Tab-separated table of C-alpha atoms and ligand atoms in Angstrom:
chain	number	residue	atom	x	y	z
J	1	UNK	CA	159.780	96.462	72.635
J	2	UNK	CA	163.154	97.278	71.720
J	3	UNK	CA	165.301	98.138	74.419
J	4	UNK	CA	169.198	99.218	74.473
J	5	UNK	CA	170.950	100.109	77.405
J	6	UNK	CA	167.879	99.544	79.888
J	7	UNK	CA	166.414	102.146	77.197
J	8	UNK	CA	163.117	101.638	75.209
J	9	UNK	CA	163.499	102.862	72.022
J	10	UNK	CA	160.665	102.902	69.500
J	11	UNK	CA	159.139	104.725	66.249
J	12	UNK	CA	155.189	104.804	65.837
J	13	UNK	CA	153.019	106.244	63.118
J	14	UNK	CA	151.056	109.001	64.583
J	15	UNK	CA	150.770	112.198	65.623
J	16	UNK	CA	152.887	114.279	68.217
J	17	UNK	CA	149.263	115.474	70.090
J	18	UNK	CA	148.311	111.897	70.853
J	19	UNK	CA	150.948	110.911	73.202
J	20	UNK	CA	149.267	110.544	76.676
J	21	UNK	CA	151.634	108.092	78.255
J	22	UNK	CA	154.495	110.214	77.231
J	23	UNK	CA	155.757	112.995	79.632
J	24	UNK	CA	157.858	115.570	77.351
J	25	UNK	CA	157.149	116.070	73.802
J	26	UNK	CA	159.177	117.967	71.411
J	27	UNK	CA	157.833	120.670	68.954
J	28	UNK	CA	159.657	121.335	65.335
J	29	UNK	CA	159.355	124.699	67.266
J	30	UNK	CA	159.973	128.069	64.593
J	31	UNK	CA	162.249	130.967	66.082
J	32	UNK	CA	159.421	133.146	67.551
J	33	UNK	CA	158.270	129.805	69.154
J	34	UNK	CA	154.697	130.802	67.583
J	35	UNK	CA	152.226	128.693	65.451
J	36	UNK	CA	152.419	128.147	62.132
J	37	UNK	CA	151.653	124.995	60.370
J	38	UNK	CA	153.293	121.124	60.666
J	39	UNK	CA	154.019	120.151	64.088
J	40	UNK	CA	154.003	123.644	65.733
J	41	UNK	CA	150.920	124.371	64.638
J	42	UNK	CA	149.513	120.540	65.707
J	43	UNK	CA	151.151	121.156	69.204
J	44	UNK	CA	149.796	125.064	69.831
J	45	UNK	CA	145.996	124.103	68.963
J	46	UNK	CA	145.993	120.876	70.956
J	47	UNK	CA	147.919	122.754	74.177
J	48	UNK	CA	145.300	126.046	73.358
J	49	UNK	CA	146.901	129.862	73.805
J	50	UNK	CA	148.411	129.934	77.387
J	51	UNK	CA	150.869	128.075	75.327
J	52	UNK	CA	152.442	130.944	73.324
J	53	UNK	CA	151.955	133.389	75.921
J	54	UNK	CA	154.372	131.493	78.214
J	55	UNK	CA	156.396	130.896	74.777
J	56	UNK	CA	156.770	134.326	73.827
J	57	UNK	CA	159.122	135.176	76.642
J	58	UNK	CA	161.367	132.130	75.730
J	59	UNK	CA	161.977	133.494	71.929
J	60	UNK	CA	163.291	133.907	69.937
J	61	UNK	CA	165.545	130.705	69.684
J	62	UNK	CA	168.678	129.673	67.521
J	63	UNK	CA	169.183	126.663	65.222
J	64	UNK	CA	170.016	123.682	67.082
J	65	UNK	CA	168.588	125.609	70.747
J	66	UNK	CA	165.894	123.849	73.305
J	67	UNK	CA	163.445	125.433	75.471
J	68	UNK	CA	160.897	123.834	77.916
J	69	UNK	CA	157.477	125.308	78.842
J	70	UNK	CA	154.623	123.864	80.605
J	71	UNK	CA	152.062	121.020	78.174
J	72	UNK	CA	148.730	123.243	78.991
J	73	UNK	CA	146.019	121.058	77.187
J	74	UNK	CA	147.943	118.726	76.015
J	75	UNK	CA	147.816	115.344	77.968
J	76	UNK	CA	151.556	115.416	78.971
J	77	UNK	CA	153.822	117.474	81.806
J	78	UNK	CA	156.336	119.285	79.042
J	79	UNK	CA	157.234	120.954	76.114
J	80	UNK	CA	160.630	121.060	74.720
J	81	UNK	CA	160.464	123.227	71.804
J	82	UNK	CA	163.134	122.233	69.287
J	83	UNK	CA	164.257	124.549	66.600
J	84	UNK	CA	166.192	122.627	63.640
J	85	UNK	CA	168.518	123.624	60.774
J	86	UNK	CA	166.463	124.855	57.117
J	87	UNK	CA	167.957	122.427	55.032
J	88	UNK	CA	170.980	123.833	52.964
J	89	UNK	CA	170.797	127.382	54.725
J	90	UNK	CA	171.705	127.017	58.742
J	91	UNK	CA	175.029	125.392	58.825
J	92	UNK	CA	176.608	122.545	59.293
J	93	UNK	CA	173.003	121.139	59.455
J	94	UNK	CA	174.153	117.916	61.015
J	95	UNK	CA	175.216	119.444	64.038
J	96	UNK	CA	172.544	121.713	64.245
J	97	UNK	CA	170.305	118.739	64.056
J	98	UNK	CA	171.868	116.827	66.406
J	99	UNK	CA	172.237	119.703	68.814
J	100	UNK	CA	168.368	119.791	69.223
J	101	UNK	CA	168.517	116.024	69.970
J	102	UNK	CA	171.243	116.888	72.584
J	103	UNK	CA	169.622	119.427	73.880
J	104	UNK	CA	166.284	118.347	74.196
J	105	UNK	CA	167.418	115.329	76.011
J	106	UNK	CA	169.406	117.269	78.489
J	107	UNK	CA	166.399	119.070	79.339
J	108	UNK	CA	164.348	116.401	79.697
J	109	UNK	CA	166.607	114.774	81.936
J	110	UNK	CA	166.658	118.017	83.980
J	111	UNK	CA	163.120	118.338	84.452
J	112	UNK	CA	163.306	114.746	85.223
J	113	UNK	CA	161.148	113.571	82.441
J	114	UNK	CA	160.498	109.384	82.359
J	115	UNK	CA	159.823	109.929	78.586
J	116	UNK	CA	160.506	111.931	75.524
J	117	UNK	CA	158.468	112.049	71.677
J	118	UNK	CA	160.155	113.233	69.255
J	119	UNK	CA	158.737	114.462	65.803
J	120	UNK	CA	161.000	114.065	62.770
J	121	UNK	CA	162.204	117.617	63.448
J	122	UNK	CA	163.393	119.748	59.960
J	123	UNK	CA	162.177	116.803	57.655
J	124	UNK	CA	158.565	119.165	56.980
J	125	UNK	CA	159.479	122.930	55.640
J	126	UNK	CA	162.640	122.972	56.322
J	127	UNK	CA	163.623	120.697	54.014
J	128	UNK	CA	166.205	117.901	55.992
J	129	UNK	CA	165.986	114.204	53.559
J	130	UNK	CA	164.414	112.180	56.018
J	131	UNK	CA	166.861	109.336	55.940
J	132	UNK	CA	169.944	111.670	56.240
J	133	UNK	CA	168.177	113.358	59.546
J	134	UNK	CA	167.210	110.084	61.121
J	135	UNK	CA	170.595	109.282	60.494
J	136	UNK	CA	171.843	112.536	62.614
J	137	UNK	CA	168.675	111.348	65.449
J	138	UNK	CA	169.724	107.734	66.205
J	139	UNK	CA	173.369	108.891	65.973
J	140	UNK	CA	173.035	111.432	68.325
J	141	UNK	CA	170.779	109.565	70.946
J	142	UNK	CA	173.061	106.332	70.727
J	143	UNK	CA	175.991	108.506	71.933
J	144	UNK	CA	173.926	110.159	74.676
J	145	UNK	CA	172.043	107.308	75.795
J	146	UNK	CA	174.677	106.343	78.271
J	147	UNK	CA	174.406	109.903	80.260
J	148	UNK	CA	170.269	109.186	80.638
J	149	UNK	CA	169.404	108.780	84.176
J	150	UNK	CA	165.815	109.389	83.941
J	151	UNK	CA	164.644	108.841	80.921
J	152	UNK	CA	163.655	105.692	80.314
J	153	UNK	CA	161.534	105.636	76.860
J	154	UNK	CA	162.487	107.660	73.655
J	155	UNK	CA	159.547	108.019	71.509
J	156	UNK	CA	159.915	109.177	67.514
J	157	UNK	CA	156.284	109.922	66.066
J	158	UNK	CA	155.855	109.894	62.490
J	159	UNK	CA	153.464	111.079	60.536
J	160	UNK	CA	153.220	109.072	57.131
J	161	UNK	CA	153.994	105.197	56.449
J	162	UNK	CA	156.789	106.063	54.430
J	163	UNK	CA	158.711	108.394	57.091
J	164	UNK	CA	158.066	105.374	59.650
J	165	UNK	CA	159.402	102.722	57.837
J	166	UNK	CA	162.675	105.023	56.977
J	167	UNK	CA	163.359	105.411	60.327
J	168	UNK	CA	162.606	102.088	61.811
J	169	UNK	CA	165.162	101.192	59.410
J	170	UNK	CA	167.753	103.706	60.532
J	171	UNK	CA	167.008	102.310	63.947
J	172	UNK	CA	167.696	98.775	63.394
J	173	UNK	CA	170.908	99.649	61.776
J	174	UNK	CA	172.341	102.051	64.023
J	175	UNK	CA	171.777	100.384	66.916
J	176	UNK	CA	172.026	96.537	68.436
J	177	UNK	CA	169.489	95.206	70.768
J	178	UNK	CA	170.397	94.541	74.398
U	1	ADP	P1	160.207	121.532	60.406
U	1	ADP	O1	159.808	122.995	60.231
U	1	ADP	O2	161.193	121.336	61.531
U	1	ADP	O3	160.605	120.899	59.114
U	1	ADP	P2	157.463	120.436	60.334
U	1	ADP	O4	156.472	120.600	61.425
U	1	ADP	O5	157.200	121.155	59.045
U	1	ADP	O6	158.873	120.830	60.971
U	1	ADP	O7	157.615	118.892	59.997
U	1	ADP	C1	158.419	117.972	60.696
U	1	ADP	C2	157.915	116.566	60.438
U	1	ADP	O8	156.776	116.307	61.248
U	1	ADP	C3	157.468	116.277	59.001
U	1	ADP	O9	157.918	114.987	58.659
U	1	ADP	C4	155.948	116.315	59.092
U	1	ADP	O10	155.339	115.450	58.143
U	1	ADP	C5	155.712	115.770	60.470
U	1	ADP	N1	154.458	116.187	61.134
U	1	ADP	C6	153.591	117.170	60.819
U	1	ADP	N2	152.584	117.253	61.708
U	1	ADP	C7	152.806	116.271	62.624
U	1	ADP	C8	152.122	115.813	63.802
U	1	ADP	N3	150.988	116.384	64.214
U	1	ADP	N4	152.660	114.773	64.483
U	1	ADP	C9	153.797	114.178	64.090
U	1	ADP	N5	154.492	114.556	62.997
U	1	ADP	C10	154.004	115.579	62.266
């Protein structure tokens, strides 16, 4: 498996539900922190309704913001509920994007997490180009990968072929093996 800095770094066709061995996975979370369809709406039925109850004192959240709850049915410890940038409305996109990266891994690291999934957050609805954003991900996870204590595995889940092979792409080119 691809590791840099002591770090295993890896993208898998999937889906963001199905990640027992992982501890924290992120939601393309919307503002109220509710349902809704995409990722959110994967995450909520899989973790069942205790989920938005504890959300709905956490929203509503800002572009580029984090927020951790508890995993409920879902098979792993966390939460960290991500909201991204609408493409060509919430600006400057690219550092709203990459503050969800940032931010997410900061509280993953504070909740001393061992692992992190990501989704390919904004690329659904809200419209981000999928190779620009995984552009802005591996960017922003290369230049924080040196402040990681904890985590030791950075997940990206992908839904179709096509997003998959985009960003193992982006991967291999943004960053050099150990
Ligand atoms: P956003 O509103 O941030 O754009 P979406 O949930 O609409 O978020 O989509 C983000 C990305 O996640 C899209 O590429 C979409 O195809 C993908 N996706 C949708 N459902 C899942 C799932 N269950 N697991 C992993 N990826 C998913």
């Amino acid at each position: 498996m691809p590791s840099y800095k002591n770090i295993v770094l890896e993208c898998v066709q999937g889906n963001i539900t199905k990640q027992p061995d992982i501890s924290a996975i992120v939601n393309a979370a919307n503002a109220q922190l509710r349902t809704g369809g995409g990722v959110a709406g994967a995450i909520h039925r899989a973790a069942g309704p205790k989920l938005a109850e504890e959300c709905r004192a956490k929203a509503p959240i800002s572009p580029g913001e984090a927020v951790i709850s508890g995993a409920y049915n879902l098979p792993n410890q966390y939460v960290i509920h991500c909201l991204g940038p609408v493409y060509g409305q919430d600006k400057p996109e690219e550092e709203l994007l990459a503050n969800c990266y940032r931010n997410a891994l900061k509280l993953a690291e504070e909740h001393e997490n061992d692992s992190i999934a990501f989704p390919a957050i904004s690329t659904g609805v809200f419209g981000y180009p999928t190779r620009e954003a995984a552009t802005v991900a591996f960017e922003t996870i290369r230049d924080t990968l040196e402040q990681l204590e904890s985590v030791k595995e950075i997940r990206f889940v992908l839904f179709s072929e096509e997003d998959l092979r985009i960003h193992q792409r982006m991967l291999e080119e943004i960053f050099k093996p150990d």
